mmCIF file of C-alpha atoms in Angstrom:
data_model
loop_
_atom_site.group_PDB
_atom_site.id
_atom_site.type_symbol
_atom_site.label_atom_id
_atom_site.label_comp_id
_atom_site.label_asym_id
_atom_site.label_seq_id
_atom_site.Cartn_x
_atom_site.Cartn_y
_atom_site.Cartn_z
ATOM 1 C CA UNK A 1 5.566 53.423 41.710
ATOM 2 C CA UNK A 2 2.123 52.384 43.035
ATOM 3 C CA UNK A 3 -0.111 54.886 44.095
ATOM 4 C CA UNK A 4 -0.988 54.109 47.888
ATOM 5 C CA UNK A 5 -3.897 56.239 47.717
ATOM 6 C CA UNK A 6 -5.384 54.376 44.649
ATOM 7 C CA UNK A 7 -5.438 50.954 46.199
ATOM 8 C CA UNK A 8 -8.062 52.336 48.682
ATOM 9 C CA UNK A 9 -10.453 53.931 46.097
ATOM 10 C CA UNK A 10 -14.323 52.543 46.181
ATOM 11 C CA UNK A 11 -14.296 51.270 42.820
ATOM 12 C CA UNK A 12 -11.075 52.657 41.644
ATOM 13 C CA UNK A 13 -9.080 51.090 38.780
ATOM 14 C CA UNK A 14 -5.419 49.992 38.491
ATOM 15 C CA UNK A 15 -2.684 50.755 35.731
ATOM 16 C CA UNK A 16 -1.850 47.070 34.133
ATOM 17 C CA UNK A 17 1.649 47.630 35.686
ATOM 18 C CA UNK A 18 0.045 48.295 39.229
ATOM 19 C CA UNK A 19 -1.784 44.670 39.005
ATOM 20 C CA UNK A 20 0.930 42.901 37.231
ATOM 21 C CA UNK A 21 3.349 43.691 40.783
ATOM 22 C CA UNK A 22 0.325 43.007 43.170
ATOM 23 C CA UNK A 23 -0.365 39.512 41.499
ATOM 24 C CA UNK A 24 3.152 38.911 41.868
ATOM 25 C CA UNK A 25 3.069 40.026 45.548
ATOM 26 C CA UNK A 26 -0.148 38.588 46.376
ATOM 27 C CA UNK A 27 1.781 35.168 44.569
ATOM 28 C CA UNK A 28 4.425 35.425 46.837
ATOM 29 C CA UNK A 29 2.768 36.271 49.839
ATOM 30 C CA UNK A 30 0.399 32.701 49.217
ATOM 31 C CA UNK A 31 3.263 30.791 48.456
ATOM 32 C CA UNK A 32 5.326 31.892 51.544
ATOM 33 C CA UNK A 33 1.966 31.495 53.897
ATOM 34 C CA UNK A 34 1.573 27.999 51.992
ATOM 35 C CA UNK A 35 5.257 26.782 53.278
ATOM 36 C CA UNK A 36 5.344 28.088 56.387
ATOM 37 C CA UNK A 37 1.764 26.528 57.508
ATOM 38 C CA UNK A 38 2.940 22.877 55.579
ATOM 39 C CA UNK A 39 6.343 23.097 57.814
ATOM 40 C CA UNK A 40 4.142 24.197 61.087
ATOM 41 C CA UNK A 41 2.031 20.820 59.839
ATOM 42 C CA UNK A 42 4.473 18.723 59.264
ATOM 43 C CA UNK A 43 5.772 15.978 61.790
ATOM 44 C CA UNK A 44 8.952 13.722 62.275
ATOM 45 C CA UNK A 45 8.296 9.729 61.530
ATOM 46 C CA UNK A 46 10.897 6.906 62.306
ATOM 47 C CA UNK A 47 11.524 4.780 59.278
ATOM 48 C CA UNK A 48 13.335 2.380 57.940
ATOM 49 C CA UNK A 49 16.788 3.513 56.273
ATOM 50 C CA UNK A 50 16.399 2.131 52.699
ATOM 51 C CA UNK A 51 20.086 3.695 51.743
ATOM 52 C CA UNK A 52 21.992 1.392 54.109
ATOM 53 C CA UNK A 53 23.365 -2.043 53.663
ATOM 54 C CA UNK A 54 21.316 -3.940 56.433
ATOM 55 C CA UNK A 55 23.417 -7.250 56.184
ATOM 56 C CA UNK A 56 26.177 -5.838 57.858
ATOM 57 C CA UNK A 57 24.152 -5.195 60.682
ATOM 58 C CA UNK A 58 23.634 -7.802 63.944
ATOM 59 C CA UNK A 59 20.490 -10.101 63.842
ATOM 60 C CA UNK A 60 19.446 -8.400 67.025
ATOM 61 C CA UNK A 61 20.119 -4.810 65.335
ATOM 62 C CA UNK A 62 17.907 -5.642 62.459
ATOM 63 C CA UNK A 63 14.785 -6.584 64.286
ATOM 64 C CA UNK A 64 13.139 -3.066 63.879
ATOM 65 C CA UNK A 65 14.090 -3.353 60.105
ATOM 66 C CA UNK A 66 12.555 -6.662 58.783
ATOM 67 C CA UNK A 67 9.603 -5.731 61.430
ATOM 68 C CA UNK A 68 7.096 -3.419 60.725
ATOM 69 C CA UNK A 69 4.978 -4.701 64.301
ATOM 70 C CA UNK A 70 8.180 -4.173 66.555
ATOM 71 C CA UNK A 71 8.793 -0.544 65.055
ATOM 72 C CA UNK A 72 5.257 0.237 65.765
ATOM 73 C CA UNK A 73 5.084 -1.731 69.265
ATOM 74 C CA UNK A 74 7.962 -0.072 70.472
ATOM 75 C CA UNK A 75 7.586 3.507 68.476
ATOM 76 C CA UNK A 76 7.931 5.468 71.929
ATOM 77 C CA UNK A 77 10.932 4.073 72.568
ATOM 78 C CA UNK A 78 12.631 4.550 69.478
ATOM 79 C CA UNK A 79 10.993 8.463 69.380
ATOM 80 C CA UNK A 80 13.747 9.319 72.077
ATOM 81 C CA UNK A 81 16.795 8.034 70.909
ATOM 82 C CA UNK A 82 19.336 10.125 69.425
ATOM 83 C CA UNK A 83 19.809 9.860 65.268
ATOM 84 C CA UNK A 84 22.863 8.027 65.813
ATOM 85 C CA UNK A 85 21.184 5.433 68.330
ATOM 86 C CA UNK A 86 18.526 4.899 65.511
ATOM 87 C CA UNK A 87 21.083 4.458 62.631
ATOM 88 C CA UNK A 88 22.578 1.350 64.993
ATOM 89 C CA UNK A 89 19.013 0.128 63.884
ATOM 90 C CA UNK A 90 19.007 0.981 60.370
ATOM 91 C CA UNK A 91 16.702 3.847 61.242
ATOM 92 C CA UNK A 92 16.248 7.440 60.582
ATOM 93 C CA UNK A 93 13.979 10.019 61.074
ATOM 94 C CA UNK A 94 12.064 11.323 58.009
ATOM 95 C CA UNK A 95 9.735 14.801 57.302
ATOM 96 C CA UNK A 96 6.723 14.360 56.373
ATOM 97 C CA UNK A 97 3.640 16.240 54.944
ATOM 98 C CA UNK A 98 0.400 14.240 55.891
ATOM 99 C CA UNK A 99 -2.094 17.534 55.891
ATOM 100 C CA UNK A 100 -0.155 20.295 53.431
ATOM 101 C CA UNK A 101 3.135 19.128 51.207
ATOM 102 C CA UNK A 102 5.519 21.511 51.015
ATOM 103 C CA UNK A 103 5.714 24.083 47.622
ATOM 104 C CA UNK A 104 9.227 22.107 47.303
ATOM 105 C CA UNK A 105 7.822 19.043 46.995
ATOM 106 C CA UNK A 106 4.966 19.759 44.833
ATOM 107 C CA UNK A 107 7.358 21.061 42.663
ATOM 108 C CA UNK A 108 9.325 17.881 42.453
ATOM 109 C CA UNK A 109 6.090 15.773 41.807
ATOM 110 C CA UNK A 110 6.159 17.203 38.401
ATOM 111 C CA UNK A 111 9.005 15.117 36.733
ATOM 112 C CA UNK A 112 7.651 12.335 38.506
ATOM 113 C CA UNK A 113 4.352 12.548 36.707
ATOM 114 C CA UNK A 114 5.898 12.979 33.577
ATOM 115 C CA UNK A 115 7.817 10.004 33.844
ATOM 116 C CA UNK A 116 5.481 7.755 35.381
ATOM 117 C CA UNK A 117 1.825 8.892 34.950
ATOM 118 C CA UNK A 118 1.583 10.720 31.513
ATOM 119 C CA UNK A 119 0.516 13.571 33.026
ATOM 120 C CA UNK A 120 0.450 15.559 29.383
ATOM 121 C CA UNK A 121 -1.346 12.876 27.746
ATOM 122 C CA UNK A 122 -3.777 12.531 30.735
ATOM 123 C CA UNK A 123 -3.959 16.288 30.822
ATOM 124 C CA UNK A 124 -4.696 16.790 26.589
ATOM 125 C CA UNK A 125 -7.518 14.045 27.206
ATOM 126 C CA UNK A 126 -8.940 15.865 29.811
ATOM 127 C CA UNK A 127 -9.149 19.195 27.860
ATOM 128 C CA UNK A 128 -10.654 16.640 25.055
ATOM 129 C CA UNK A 129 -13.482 15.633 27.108
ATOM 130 C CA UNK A 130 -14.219 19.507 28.674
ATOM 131 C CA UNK A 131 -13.742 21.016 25.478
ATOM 132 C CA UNK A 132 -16.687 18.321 23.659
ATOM 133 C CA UNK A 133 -19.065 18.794 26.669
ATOM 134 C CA UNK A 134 -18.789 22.771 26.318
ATOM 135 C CA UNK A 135 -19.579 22.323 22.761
ATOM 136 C CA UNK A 136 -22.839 19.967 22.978
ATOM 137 C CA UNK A 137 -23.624 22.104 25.880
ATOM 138 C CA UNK A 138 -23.363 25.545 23.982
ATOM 139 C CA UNK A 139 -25.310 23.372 20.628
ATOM 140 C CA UNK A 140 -28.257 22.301 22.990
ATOM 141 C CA UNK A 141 -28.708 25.237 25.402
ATOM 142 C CA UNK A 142 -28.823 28.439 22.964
ATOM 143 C CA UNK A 143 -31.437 26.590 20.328
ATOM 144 C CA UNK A 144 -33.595 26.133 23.557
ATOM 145 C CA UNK A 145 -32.856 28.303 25.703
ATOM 146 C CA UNK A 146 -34.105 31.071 22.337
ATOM 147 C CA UNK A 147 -37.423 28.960 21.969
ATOM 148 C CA UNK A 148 -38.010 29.349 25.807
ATOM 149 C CA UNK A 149 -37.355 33.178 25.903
ATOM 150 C CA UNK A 150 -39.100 34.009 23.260
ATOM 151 C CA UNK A 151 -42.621 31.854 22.485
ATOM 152 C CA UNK A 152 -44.550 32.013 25.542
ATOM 153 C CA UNK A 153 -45.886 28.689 25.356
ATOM 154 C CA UNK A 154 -42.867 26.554 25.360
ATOM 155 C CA UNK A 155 -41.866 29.238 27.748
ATOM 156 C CA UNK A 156 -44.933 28.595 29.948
ATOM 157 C CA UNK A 157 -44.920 24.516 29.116
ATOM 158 C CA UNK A 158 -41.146 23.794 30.202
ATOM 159 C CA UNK A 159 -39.665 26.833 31.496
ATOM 160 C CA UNK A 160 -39.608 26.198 35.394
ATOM 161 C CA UNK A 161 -38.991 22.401 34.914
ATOM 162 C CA UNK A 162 -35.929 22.618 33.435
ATOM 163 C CA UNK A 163 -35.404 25.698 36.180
ATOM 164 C CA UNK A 164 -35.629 22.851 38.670
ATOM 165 C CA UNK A 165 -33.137 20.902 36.745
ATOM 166 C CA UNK A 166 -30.438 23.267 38.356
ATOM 167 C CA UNK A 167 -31.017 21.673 42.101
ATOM 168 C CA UNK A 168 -30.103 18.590 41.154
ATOM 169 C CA UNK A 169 -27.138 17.154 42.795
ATOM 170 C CA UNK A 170 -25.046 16.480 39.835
ATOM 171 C CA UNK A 171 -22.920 14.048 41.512
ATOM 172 C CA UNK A 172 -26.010 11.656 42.008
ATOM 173 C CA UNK A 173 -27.027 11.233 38.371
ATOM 174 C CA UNK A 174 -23.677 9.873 37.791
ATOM 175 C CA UNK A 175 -24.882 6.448 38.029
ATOM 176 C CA UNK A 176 -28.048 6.879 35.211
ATOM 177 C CA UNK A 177 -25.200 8.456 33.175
ATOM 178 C CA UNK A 178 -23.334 5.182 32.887
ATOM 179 C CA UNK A 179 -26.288 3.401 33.192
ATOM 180 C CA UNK A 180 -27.799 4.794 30.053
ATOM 181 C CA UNK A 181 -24.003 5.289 27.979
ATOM 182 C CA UNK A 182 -21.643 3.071 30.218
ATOM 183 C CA UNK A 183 -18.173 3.935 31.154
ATOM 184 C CA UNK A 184 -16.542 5.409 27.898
ATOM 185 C CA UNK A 185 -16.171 8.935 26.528
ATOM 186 C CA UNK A 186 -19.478 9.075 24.946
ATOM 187 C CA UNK A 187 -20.596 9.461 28.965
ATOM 188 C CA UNK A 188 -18.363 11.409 29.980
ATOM 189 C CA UNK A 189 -19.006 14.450 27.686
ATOM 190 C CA UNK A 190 -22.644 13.865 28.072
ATOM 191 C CA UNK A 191 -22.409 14.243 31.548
ATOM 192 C CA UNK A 192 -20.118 17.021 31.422
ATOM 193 C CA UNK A 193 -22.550 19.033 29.056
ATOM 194 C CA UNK A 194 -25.527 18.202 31.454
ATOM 195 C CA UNK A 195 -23.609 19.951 34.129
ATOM 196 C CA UNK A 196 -23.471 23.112 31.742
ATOM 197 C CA UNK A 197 -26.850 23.110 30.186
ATOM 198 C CA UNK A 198 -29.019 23.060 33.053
ATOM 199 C CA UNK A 199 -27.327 26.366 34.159
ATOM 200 C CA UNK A 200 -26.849 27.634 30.199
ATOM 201 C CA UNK A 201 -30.621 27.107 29.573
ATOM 202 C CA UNK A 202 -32.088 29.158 32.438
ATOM 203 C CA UNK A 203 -28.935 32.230 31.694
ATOM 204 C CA UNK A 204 -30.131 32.191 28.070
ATOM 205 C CA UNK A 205 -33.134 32.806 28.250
ATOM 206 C CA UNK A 206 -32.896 35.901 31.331
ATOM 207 C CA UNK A 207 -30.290 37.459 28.495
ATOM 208 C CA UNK A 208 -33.754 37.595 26.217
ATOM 209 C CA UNK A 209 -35.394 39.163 28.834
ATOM 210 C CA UNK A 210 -32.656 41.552 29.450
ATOM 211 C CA UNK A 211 -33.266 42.927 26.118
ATOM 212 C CA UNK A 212 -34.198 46.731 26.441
ATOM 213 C CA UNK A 213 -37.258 47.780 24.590
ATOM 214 C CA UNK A 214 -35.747 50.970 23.131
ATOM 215 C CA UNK A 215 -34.046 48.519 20.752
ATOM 216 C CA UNK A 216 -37.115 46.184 19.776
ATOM 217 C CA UNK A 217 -39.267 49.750 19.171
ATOM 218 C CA UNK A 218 -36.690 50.729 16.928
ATOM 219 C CA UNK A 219 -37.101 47.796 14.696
ATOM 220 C CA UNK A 220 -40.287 47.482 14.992
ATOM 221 C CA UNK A 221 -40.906 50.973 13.821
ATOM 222 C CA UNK A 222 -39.082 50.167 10.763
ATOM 223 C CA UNK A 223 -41.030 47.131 9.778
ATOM 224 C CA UNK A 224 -39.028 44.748 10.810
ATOM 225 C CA UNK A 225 -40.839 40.748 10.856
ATOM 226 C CA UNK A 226 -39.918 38.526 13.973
ATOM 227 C CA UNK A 227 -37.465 36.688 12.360
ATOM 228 C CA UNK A 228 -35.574 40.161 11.386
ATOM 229 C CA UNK A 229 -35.820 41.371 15.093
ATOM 230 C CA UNK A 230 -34.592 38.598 16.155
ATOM 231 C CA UNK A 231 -32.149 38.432 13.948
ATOM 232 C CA UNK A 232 -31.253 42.358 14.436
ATOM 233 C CA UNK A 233 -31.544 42.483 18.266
ATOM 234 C CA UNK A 234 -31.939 39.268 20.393
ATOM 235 C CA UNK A 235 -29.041 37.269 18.311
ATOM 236 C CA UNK A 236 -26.214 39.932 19.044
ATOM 237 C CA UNK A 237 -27.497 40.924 22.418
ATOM 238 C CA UNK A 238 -27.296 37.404 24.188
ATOM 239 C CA UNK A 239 -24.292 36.358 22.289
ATOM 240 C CA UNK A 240 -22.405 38.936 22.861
ATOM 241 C CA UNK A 241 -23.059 38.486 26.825
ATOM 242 C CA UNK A 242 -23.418 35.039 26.914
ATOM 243 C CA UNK A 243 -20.047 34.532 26.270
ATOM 244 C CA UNK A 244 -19.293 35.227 29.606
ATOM 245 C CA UNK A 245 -21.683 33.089 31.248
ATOM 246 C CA UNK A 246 -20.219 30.137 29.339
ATOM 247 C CA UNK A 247 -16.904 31.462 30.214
ATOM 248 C CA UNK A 248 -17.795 31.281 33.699
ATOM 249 C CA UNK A 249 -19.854 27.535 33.262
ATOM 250 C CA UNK A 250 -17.045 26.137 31.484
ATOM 251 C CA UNK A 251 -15.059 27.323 34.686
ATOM 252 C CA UNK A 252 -16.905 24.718 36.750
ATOM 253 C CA UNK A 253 -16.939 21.833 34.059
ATOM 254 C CA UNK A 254 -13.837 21.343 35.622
ATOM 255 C CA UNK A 255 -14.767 20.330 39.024
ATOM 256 C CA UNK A 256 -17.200 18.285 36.889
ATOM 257 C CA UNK A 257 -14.163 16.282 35.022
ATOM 258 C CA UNK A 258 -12.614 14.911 38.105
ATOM 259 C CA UNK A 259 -15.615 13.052 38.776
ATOM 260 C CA UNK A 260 -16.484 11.461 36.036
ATOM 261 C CA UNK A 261 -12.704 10.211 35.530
ATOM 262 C CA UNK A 262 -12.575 8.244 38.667
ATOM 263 C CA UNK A 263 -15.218 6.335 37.937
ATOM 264 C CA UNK A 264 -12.750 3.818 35.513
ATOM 265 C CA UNK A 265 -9.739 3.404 34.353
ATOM 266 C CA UNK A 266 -9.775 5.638 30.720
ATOM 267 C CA UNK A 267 -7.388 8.201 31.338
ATOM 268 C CA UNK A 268 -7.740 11.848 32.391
ATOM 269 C CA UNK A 269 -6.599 14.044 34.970
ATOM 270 C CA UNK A 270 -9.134 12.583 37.547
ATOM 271 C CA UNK A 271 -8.184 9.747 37.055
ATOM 272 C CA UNK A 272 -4.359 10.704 38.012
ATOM 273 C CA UNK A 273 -5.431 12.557 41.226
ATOM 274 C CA UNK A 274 -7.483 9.090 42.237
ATOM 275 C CA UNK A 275 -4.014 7.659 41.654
ATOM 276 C CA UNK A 276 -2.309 10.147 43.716
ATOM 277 C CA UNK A 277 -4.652 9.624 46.503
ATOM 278 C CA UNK A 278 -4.382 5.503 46.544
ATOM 279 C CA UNK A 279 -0.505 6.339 46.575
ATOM 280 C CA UNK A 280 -1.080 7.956 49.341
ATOM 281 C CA UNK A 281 0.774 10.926 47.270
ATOM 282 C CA UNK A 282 -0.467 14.375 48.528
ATOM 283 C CA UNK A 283 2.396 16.117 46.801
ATOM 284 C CA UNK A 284 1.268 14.567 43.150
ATOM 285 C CA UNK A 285 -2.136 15.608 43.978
ATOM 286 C CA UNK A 286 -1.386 19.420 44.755
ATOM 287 C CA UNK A 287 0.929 19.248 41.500
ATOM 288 C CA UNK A 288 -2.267 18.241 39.087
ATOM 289 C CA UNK A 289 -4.318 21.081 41.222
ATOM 290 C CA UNK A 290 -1.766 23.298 39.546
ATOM 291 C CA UNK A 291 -2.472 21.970 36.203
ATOM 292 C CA UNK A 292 -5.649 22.093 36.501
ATOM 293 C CA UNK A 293 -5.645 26.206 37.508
ATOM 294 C CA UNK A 294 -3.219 26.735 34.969
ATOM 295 C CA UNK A 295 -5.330 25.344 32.747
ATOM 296 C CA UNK A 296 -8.254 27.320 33.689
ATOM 297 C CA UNK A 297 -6.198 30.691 33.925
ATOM 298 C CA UNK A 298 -5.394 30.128 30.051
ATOM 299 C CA UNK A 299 -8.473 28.802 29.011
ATOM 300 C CA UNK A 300 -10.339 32.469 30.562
ATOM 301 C CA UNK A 301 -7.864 34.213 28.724
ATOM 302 C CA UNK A 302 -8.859 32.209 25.844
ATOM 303 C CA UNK A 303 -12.404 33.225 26.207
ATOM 304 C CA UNK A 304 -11.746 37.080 26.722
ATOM 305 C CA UNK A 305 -9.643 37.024 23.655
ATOM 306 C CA UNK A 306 -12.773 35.941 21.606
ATOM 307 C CA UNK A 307 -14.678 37.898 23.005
ATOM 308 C CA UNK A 308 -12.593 41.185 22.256
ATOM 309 C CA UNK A 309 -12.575 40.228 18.470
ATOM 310 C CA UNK A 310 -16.181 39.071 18.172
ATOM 311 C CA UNK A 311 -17.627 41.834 20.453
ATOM 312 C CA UNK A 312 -14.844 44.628 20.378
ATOM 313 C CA UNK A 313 -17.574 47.256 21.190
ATOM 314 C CA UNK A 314 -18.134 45.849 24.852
ATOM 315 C CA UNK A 315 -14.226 47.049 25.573
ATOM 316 C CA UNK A 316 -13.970 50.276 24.288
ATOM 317 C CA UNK A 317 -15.100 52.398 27.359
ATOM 318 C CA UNK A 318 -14.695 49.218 29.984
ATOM 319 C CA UNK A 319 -12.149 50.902 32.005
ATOM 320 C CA UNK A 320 -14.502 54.099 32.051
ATOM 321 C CA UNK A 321 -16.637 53.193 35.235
ATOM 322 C CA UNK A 322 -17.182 56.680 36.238
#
């Protein structure tokens, strides 16, 4: 049984069984909140009834049927009939979800991309493209990000321009992107590891700084040469807490990827919410939403898994806070 008293600790921790039921709460609680505010959204449109067999009707009962321009001239009308005055029409009365679909419909949206959008094959690309721009990103940023921290005069020559890189609207260098690469892959990760390395760059090189001198004494006092302290100290101090910056970069490559896969027609998850929107499909583009989180709930996991085995130290005394 939870502990009442523990939830409302400063700082207090929780038993992985205690946070296992409140994430399954807190999911139900969203979920519920997220239906009943889609139903308090919703509103009731007159359409056509596609199920019927209009040619049995009257000419003069089909005129709202063949005519969008009558239906919408004479909508108030039509509003306060009964649902058995509007079927004389070939009418009906539809739900719909222009602001917030309903969790029943998203749901639905799923075997619908399957079928008709490739939504694993769009999805697989995706993590393609993300997973190639983390890995330029990660192959650029640490060399330079090390030369800034530690020589003072690259540090001194470059280090606040490419600071300034980082207030760059992202979304506006788009068009030099394609510009200078076009509109295939090749831009695509490129611009997705641009988005990570002017943050990476700047995070590397405060890690260096982070380094305590207790540690660079020590070696020192030993005899160690520069390239032994940093390969004794500054190597396994930033990596082993950079990892979680690029855990948390990575994060937002993702808002990154939906941008760059509207821009044409080569696949991607991006591209498939573009889609949705054109269709006019709110539901399909909440269901790809969930992908995407899903996606980025597995992917941290990912991360904090690799980061146990390469840096087990970090978790022995993590749940010791006190």
């Amino acid at each position: 049984m939870v502990n009442i008293k523990k939830l409302f600790e400063l700082r207090g921790n929780l038993e992985s069984k205690d946070k296992i039921v409140l994430t399954i709460i807190g999911a139900v609680i969203l979920i519920v909140l997220w239906f009943v505010m889609a139903e308090f959204l919703s509103k009731s449109v007159i359409t056509q009834d596609e199920s019927i067999d209009i040619s049995k009707f009257a000419q003069k009962e089909r005129v709202y049927y063949e005519s969008d321009s009558l239906l919408i001239a004479n909508y108030d009308v039509l509003e306060q009939m009964s649902t058995k005055e509007l079927e004389s029409f070939g009418l009906k009365k539809n739900k719909v979800y222009p602001l917030l679909p309903s969790p029943i419909k998203v749901i639905k949206a799923f075997p619908d991309l399957n079928q008709h959008d490739d939504v694993i094959g769009n999805t697989f690309y995706s993590i393609k493209l993300n997973f190639l721009g983390y890995l330029l990103a990660i192959l650029v940023s640490i060399p330079i990000g090390f030369i800034l921290g530690l020589i003072p005069l690259f540090r001194g020559l470059f280090s606040q321009i490419i600071n300034s890189y980082r207030f760059i609207p992202l979304t506006a260098v788009t068009g030099i992107f394609i510009m200078w690469l076009g509109l295939g892959s090749e831009m695509k990760v490129s611009f997705l590891a641009f988005g990570i390395i002017v943050y990476l760059i700047p995070v590397v090189v405060q890690r260096i700084d982070e380094v305590q001198n207790v540690y660079l004494n020590t070696v020192f006092t030993l005899g160690a040469t520069s390239w032994q302290t940093i390969r004794t100290v500054y190597i396994p101090y930033v990596f082993s807490k950079i990892i979680d910056d690029i855990r948390v970069l990575t994060a937002i490559s993702w808002t990154y990827i939906t941008i760059v896969e509207m821009l044409n027609k080569g696949g991607g998850i991006g591209e498939l919410i573009w889609t949705a929107k054109r269709q006019s499909r709110i539901d399909k583009a909440f269901a790809i939403l969930i992908i995407i989180v899903v996606i980025g709930i597995l992917q941290d996991r990912l991360f904090v898994m690799i980061d146990r085995i390469l840096f087990p130290f970090k978790h022995i005394n993590k749940g010791n806070k006190h």
